[in-house]
């Protein structure tokens, strides 16, 4: 089973304790303590933390130390030639989308893109930045390989830096 | 020194990544114009700048890192990482590193 085979590598990465300073990794380490020691061997979809497979996102503004409430994001899927818009949404008070981006039948393997409109986001917060700013429309490209495993995608960004990773 | 340079590091090992394909595009045109394509050297840098000081100009550019052609992880979070950024002062140096693993990508304006 593909998912089971790949789990150990991710688990090792999670527990390796690399000093990345990312809260993402700290959170993952904390959860790993509660997880079974052996890799999951389920034959059906793997339910992590009590939820079915889905794609979720969490956007944090490291400039203000706050969830990126109000950030506009265009969510697209790669159609073989280009990234075609699925829908646009605005990040809620929690730094998330109100609903999972993909869930159930819509959660399929493929390549996707989140385009973050960080230029208008920081302009609305009266941040003083050069023109053109270093980051304007920020593309986060990623893929879903196994629709049996959920993907949580935390994104941390400021005017001069960003990080994204596979969360949980 | 003006121009655009990069540096690719593997956060799993704490070491530079050599041999990763990196491209630079000018985003002023549709489709974007590829200005340079190369591979990182054993130090994780490129032998010549991605954009030479003499060619430096303002505008929007993309550094595209072909991360999973290097990692070859079957469950990688991304195949490639496009870093799109603006240059507002052509006299300044833009150093844009990528710290990465198959499931983690981080970039910033460095020096």
Coordinates of C-alpha atoms in Angstrom, one line a residue:
Chain A
X1 CA 0.0 0.0 0.0
X2 CA 1.5 3.2 -1.2
X3 CA 0.4 5.3 1.8
X4 CA 1.9 2.9 4.3
X5 CA 5.2 2.7 2.5
X6 CA 5.6 6.4 2.5
X7 CA 4.6 7.0 6.0
X8 CA 7.9 6.1 7.7
X9 CA 9.9 8.7 5.7
X10 CA 7.5 11.4 6.7
X11 CA 7.4 10.3 10.3
X12 CA 11.2 10.2 10.5
X13 CA 11.3 13.7 9.1
X14 CA 8.8 14.9 11.6
X15 CA 10.7 13.4 14.5
X16 CA 14.2 14.4 13.4
X17 CA 14.0 17.5 15.5
X18 CA 15.6 19.8 12.9
X19 CA 16.0 23.2 14.4
X20 CA 13.8 24.9 11.7
X21 CA 12.1 27.1 14.2
X22 CA 8.8 26.4 12.5
X23 CA 5.8 26.1 14.7
X24 CA 4.5 23.7 12.2
X25 CA 7.1 21.2 13.2
X26 CA 6.7 21.8 16.9
X27 CA 3.0 21.1 16.5
X28 CA 3.7 17.9 14.5
X29 CA 6.1 16.7 17.1
X30 CA 3.5 17.2 19.8
X31 CA 0.9 15.2 17.9
X32 CA 3.4 12.4 17.0
X33 CA 3.6 11.6 20.8
X34 CA -0.1 10.6 20.7
X35 CA 0.1 8.7 17.5
X36 CA 0.7 5.0 17.3
X37 CA 4.4 4.1 17.1
X38 CA 3.9 1.9 14.0
X39 CA 3.0 3.3 10.5
X40 CA -0.7 3.1 9.6
X41 CA -1.6 -0.1 7.8
X42 CA -5.2 0.7 7.0
X43 CA -6.4 -0.6 3.6
X44 CA -9.0 2.2 3.2
X45 CA -8.6 5.9 3.4
X46 CA -6.4 7.0 6.3
X47 CA -8.3 9.2 8.8
X48 CA -6.0 11.5 10.6
X49 CA -7.1 13.3 13.7
X50 CA -10.7 12.2 13.2
X51 CA -11.3 13.7 9.8
X52 CA -11.6 12.2 6.4
X53 CA -9.1 12.9 3.5
X54 CA -9.3 16.5 2.4
X55 CA -7.2 19.5 1.5
X56 CA -7.0 22.3 4.0
X57 CA -4.9 25.5 4.2
X58 CA -3.8 27.8 6.9
X59 CA -2.3 31.2 6.1
X60 CA -0.3 33.2 8.7
X61 CA 1.1 36.7 8.4
X62 CA 4.5 36.6 10.1
X63 CA 4.9 40.4 9.6
X64 CA 2.0 41.1 12.0
X65 CA 2.0 37.8 13.9
X66 CA -1.6 37.1 13.0
X67 CA -3.8 34.9 10.8
X68 CA -3.9 36.4 7.3
X69 CA -7.6 37.4 7.6
X70 CA -8.9 38.9 4.5
X71 CA -6.2 37.6 2.2
X72 CA -7.6 36.7 -1.2
X73 CA -6.5 33.4 -2.7
X74 CA -7.1 32.0 -6.2
X75 CA -7.2 28.2 -6.1
X76 CA -6.4 26.5 -9.4
X77 CA -5.8 23.0 -10.7
X78 CA -3.3 22.1 -13.4
X79 CA -5.1 20.9 -16.5
X80 CA -2.1 19.6 -18.4
X81 CA -1.2 23.0 -19.9
X82 CA -2.1 25.7 -17.4
X83 CA -3.5 26.3 -13.9
X84 CA -7.3 26.7 -14.4
X85 CA -9.2 28.6 -11.7
X86 CA -11.4 26.4 -9.5
X87 CA -12.5 29.2 -7.2
X88 CA -11.3 32.3 -5.3
X89 CA -11.8 32.7 -1.5
X90 CA -10.9 35.0 1.3
X91 CA -9.1 33.8 4.4
X92 CA -11.3 33.8 7.5
X93 CA -10.7 35.1 11.0
X94 CA -8.9 31.8 11.8
X95 CA -6.5 32.1 8.9
X96 CA -8.3 29.3 7.0
X97 CA -10.9 28.8 4.3
X98 CA -14.4 28.4 5.7
X99 CA -14.7 24.9 4.0
X100 CA -12.0 22.4 3.0
X101 CA -10.7 23.3 -0.5
X102 CA -11.2 19.8 -1.6
X103 CA -13.1 17.0 0.1
X104 CA -14.9 13.8 -0.8
X105 CA -15.2 13.2 -4.5
X106 CA -13.5 16.5 -5.3
X107 CA -10.3 15.5 -3.5
X108 CA -8.3 13.9 -6.3
X109 CA -4.6 13.5 -7.1
X110 CA -3.2 16.2 -9.3
X111 CA -1.2 19.4 -9.3
X112 CA -2.7 22.5 -7.7
X113 CA -1.8 26.2 -7.1
X114 CA -2.8 28.7 -4.5
X115 CA -2.1 32.3 -5.7
X116 CA -1.9 34.6 -2.7
X117 CA -2.6 38.2 -3.3
X118 CA -0.1 39.5 -0.8
X119 CA 0.3 42.8 -2.5
X120 CA -3.3 43.9 -1.9
X121 CA -3.2 42.3 1.6
X122 CA -0.3 44.4 2.8
X123 CA -1.5 47.5 1.0
X124 CA -4.8 47.2 3.0
X125 CA -2.7 47.1 6.2
X126 CA -0.8 50.2 5.2
X127 CA 2.6 48.4 5.1
X128 CA 5.2 50.6 3.5
X129 CA 6.8 48.6 0.8
X130 CA 8.7 49.4 -2.4
X131 CA 7.1 49.3 -5.9
X132 CA 7.1 46.7 -7.2
X133 CA 7.1 44.9 -3.9
X134 CA 9.3 41.9 -3.4
X135 CA 6.3 39.6 -3.2
X136 CA 3.1 40.6 -5.0
X137 CA 1.1 37.6 -6.1
X138 CA 2.6 34.6 -4.5
X139 CA 2.1 31.2 -6.1
X140 CA 2.2 28.1 -3.9
X141 CA 2.3 25.0 -6.1
X142 CA 1.8 21.6 -4.6
X143 CA 0.4 18.2 -5.5
X144 CA -1.9 15.6 -4.1
X145 CA -0.4 12.2 -4.7
X146 CA -2.6 9.9 -2.6
X147 CA -6.2 11.0 -2.2
X148 CA -6.4 8.5 0.7
X149 CA -4.3 10.9 2.9
X150 CA -5.3 14.3 3.9
X151 CA -3.1 17.3 3.1
X152 CA -3.0 20.3 5.4
X153 CA -1.0 23.1 3.9
X154 CA 0.3 25.8 6.3
X155 CA 1.7 28.9 4.7
X156 CA 3.7 31.5 6.6
X157 CA 4.5 34.7 4.7
X158 CA 5.8 38.2 5.3
X159 CA 6.7 40.9 2.8
X160 CA 10.2 39.4 2.3
X161 CA 9.9 35.7 3.0
X162 CA 7.5 32.8 2.9
X163 CA 7.5 29.1 3.8
X164 CA 5.0 26.3 3.1
X165 CA 5.1 22.7 4.1
X166 CA 3.0 19.6 4.6
X167 CA 1.4 19.9 7.9
X168 CA -1.1 17.7 9.7
Chain B
X1 CA 27.0 43.8 -6.6
X2 CA 23.7 43.9 -8.5
X3 CA 21.9 41.0 -10.2
X4 CA 20.2 37.8 -9.0
X5 CA 21.8 34.9 -7.2
X6 CA 20.5 31.9 -5.3
X7 CA 21.6 29.1 -2.9
X8 CA 19.8 25.8 -2.4
X9 CA 20.0 24.0 0.9
X10 CA 18.6 20.7 2.1
X11 CA 17.0 21.2 5.6
X12 CA 17.1 17.4 6.2
X13 CA 20.8 17.2 6.1
X14 CA 21.9 20.8 6.6
X15 CA 23.9 20.6 3.4
X16 CA 23.9 22.4 0.1
X17 CA 22.1 20.7 -2.8
X18 CA 24.2 20.3 -6.0
X19 CA 22.8 19.4 -9.4
X20 CA 19.3 20.9 -8.9
X21 CA 17.9 22.5 -12.1
X22 CA 17.1 26.2 -11.6
X23 CA 15.6 28.6 -14.2
X24 CA 15.1 32.3 -14.2
X25 CA 12.2 33.9 -16.1
X26 CA 11.3 37.5 -16.9
X27 CA 7.5 37.8 -16.0
X28 CA 7.1 41.0 -18.1
X29 CA 6.2 39.0 -21.2
X30 CA 3.4 36.4 -21.8
X31 CA 4.4 33.7 -21.7
X32 CA 7.4 34.5 -19.4
X33 CA 10.8 34.7 -21.1
X34 CA 13.4 32.3 -19.9
X35 CA 16.6 34.2 -19.2
X36 CA 18.9 31.5 -17.8
X37 CA 18.8 27.8 -16.9
X38 CA 21.5 26.0 -15.0
X39 CA 22.2 23.5 -12.3
X40 CA 23.5 24.2 -8.8
X41 CA 27.1 23.4 -8.1
X42 CA 28.3 21.3 -5.2
X43 CA 28.1 24.4 -3.0
X44 CA 24.4 24.7 -3.8
X45 CA 25.0 27.9 -5.7
X46 CA 25.3 28.6 -9.4
X47 CA 28.7 29.1 -11.1
X48 CA 27.5 32.4 -12.6
X49 CA 24.7 34.6 -11.3
X50 CA 21.2 33.8 -12.5
X51 CA 21.1 37.4 -13.7
X52 CA 24.5 39.2 -14.2
X53 CA 25.0 42.6 -12.7
X54 CA 25.3 44.2 -16.2
X55 CA 21.8 42.7 -17.1
X56 CA 20.1 43.9 -13.8
X57 CA 16.9 45.7 -14.3
X58 CA 13.7 46.4 -12.4
X59 CA 10.6 44.2 -13.0
X60 CA 9.1 40.9 -11.9
X61 CA 11.0 37.7 -12.2
X62 CA 10.6 34.0 -11.3
X63 CA 13.2 31.6 -10.1
X64 CA 11.9 28.1 -10.7
X65 CA 13.5 25.3 -8.7
X66 CA 13.0 21.7 -9.9
X67 CA 13.0 20.3 -6.5
X68 CA 11.6 16.8 -6.9
X69 CA 13.7 16.0 -10.0
X70 CA 16.4 16.1 -7.3
X71 CA 14.6 14.5 -4.3
X72 CA 12.7 11.9 -6.3
X73 CA 10.3 11.4 -3.4
X74 CA 7.1 9.6 -4.6
X75 CA 5.0 11.5 -2.1
X76 CA 6.7 14.9 -2.4
X77 CA 4.5 18.0 -1.7
X78 CA 5.7 19.7 -4.9
X79 CA 7.5 18.9 -8.1
X80 CA 8.7 22.4 -8.7
X81 CA 8.8 25.6 -6.6
X82 CA 8.3 28.9 -8.5
X83 CA 9.5 31.9 -6.6
X84 CA 8.1 35.1 -8.1
X85 CA 9.5 38.4 -6.9
X86 CA 9.9 42.0 -7.8
X87 CA 13.1 44.0 -8.3
X88 CA 12.5 47.6 -7.5
X89 CA 16.1 48.8 -7.5
X90 CA 18.4 47.4 -10.2
X91 CA 21.4 48.6 -8.3
X92 CA 20.7 46.3 -5.4
X93 CA 21.7 42.6 -5.2
X94 CA 18.9 40.1 -5.0
X95 CA 20.0 36.9 -3.3
X96 CA 17.1 34.5 -3.0
X97 CA 17.9 31.2 -1.3
X98 CA 15.6 28.1 -1.1
X99 CA 15.7 25.9 2.0
X100 CA 13.9 22.7 1.2
X101 CA 13.0 19.1 1.7
X102 CA 10.4 17.1 -0.3
X103 CA 7.7 18.5 2.0
X104 CA 9.0 21.9 3.1
X105 CA 10.0 25.0 1.1
X106 CA 11.2 28.3 2.4
X107 CA 12.6 31.3 0.7
X108 CA 13.4 34.9 1.5
X109 CA 15.4 37.9 0.3
X110 CA 18.9 37.2 1.6
X111 CA 22.2 39.0 1.3

